Amino acid sequence: MVKHYSEQLDRTFFALSDPTRRAIIGNLAAKGTCSVLELAEPFQMSLPAISKHLKLLENANLVTRERQGRVHYLKLCAEPMSEANAWIEAYRRFWTQQLDNFERYIASQTFGEKQNDDNDKQS
């Protein structure tokens, strides 16, 4: 299996490692573009704390920010999530194949033992 390394992938998984940031992404996915205040509303934390989360999401390229006057709006970006999904899918296929091979091996061993038991009974 080919090793795949990407700084973007590291930033994506790090950004997704926090439940607050995952909730922010969920809100953006459900609502589309939201202001910082709209995104901060469900959380019991300060605006500077939310801003740190948003900055980390921006650094991971998971959101983009647009400023309209004094209001900052954020929008979800799908590309980094697609890369993370492709990485996960490659490993899912790998492990599915490994488990299928193991299942076939176990079945062949069980079948071989059954044949030996049948032969012993006939003797």
Coordinates of C-alpha atoms in Angstrom, one line a residue:
M1 CA 0.0 0.0 0.0
V2 CA 1.4 3.4 -0.9
K3 CA 2.0 5.8 1.9
H4 CA 0.2 9.1 1.4
Y5 CA 1.5 12.1 3.2
S6 CA 0.1 15.6 2.9
E7 CA 0.4 18.6 5.2
Q8 CA -3.1 19.5 4.1
L9 CA -4.4 16.1 5.3
D10 CA -2.7 16.7 8.6
R11 CA -4.3 20.1 9.0
T12 CA -7.7 18.7 8.1
F13 CA -7.6 15.9 10.6
F14 CA -6.2 18.2 13.3
A15 CA -9.0 20.7 12.6
L16 CA -11.6 17.8 12.8
S17 CA -10.2 16.5 16.1
D18 CA -12.0 19.1 18.1
P19 CA -15.8 18.7 18.8
T20 CA -16.4 22.5 18.7
R21 CA -14.8 22.7 15.3
R22 CA -16.8 19.7 14.0
A23 CA -20.0 21.4 15.3
I24 CA -19.0 24.6 13.5
I25 CA -18.5 22.6 10.3
G26 CA -21.9 20.9 10.8
N27 CA -23.6 24.3 11.3
L28 CA -22.0 25.6 8.1
A29 CA -23.0 22.5 6.2
A30 CA -26.6 22.9 7.3
K31 CA -26.9 26.6 7.0
G32 CA -24.5 27.6 4.3
T33 CA -22.8 31.0 4.8
C34 CA -22.9 32.3 8.4
S35 CA -21.5 35.2 10.3
V36 CA -19.0 34.7 13.1
L37 CA -21.8 35.8 15.6
E38 CA -24.2 33.2 14.1
L39 CA -21.5 30.5 14.4
A40 CA -20.7 31.5 18.0
E41 CA -24.3 31.6 19.2
P42 CA -24.7 27.8 20.1
F43 CA -21.4 27.7 22.1
Q44 CA -20.8 29.0 25.6
M45 CA -17.4 30.5 24.9
S46 CA -16.0 33.9 24.2
L47 CA -15.8 35.4 20.7
P48 CA -12.0 35.3 20.9
A49 CA -12.2 31.5 21.6
I50 CA -14.5 31.0 18.7
S51 CA -12.3 33.1 16.5
K52 CA -9.3 30.8 17.3
H53 CA -11.4 27.8 16.2
L54 CA -12.4 29.6 13.1
K55 CA -8.8 30.6 12.3
L56 CA -7.7 27.0 12.7
L57 CA -10.5 25.9 10.3
E58 CA -9.3 28.6 7.8
N59 CA -5.7 27.4 8.1
A60 CA -6.9 23.9 7.3
N61 CA -8.8 25.4 4.2
L62 CA -12.0 24.0 5.6
V63 CA -13.7 27.4 5.6
T64 CA -13.3 30.7 3.7
R65 CA -13.9 34.1 5.2
E66 CA -15.5 37.1 3.4
R67 CA -15.7 40.4 5.0
Q68 CA -18.7 42.7 4.4
G69 CA -18.1 45.9 6.3
R70 CA -17.5 44.9 9.9
V71 CA -19.2 41.5 9.6
H72 CA -17.2 38.4 8.7
Y73 CA -19.0 35.6 6.9
L74 CA -17.7 32.1 6.7
K75 CA -18.4 29.3 4.1
L76 CA -17.5 25.7 4.1
C77 CA -15.0 24.4 1.6
A78 CA -15.4 20.7 0.5
E79 CA -12.0 20.0 -1.1
P80 CA -10.0 19.2 2.1
M81 CA -12.8 16.9 3.2
S82 CA -12.7 15.2 -0.1
E83 CA -9.0 14.5 0.3
A84 CA -9.6 13.1 3.8
N85 CA -12.4 11.0 2.5
A86 CA -10.2 9.6 -0.3
W87 CA -7.5 8.8 2.2
I88 CA -9.9 7.0 4.6
E89 CA -11.5 5.1 1.6
A90 CA -8.1 3.8 0.5
Y91 CA -7.5 2.3 3.9
R92 CA -11.1 1.0 4.2
R93 CA -10.6 -0.9 0.9
F94 CA -7.2 -2.2 2.2
W95 CA -8.6 -3.5 5.5
T96 CA -11.7 -4.9 3.8
Q97 CA -9.5 -6.9 1.5
Q98 CA -7.4 -8.1 4.4
L99 CA -10.4 -9.2 6.4
D100 CA -11.9 -10.9 3.4
N101 CA -8.6 -12.8 2.9
F102 CA -8.6 -13.8 6.6
E103 CA -12.3 -14.9 6.4
R104 CA -11.4 -17.2 3.4
Y105 CA -8.4 -18.6 5.3
I106 CA -10.5 -19.4 8.3
A107 CA -13.2 -21.0 6.1
S108 CA -10.6 -23.1 4.4
Q109 CA -9.1 -24.2 7.8
T110 CA -12.6 -25.1 9.1
F111 CA -13.5 -27.0 5.9
G112 CA -10.2 -28.9 6.2
E113 CA -10.8 -29.8 9.8
K114 CA -14.4 -31.0 9.0
Q115 CA -13.0 -33.3 6.2
N116 CA -10.5 -34.8 8.6
D117 CA -13.3 -35.4 11.2
D118 CA -15.5 -37.0 8.5
N119 CA -12.6 -39.3 7.4
D120 CA -11.9 -40.3 11.1
K121 CA -15.6 -41.2 11.6
Q122 CA -15.6 -43.4 8.4
S123 CA -12.6 -45.4 9.6

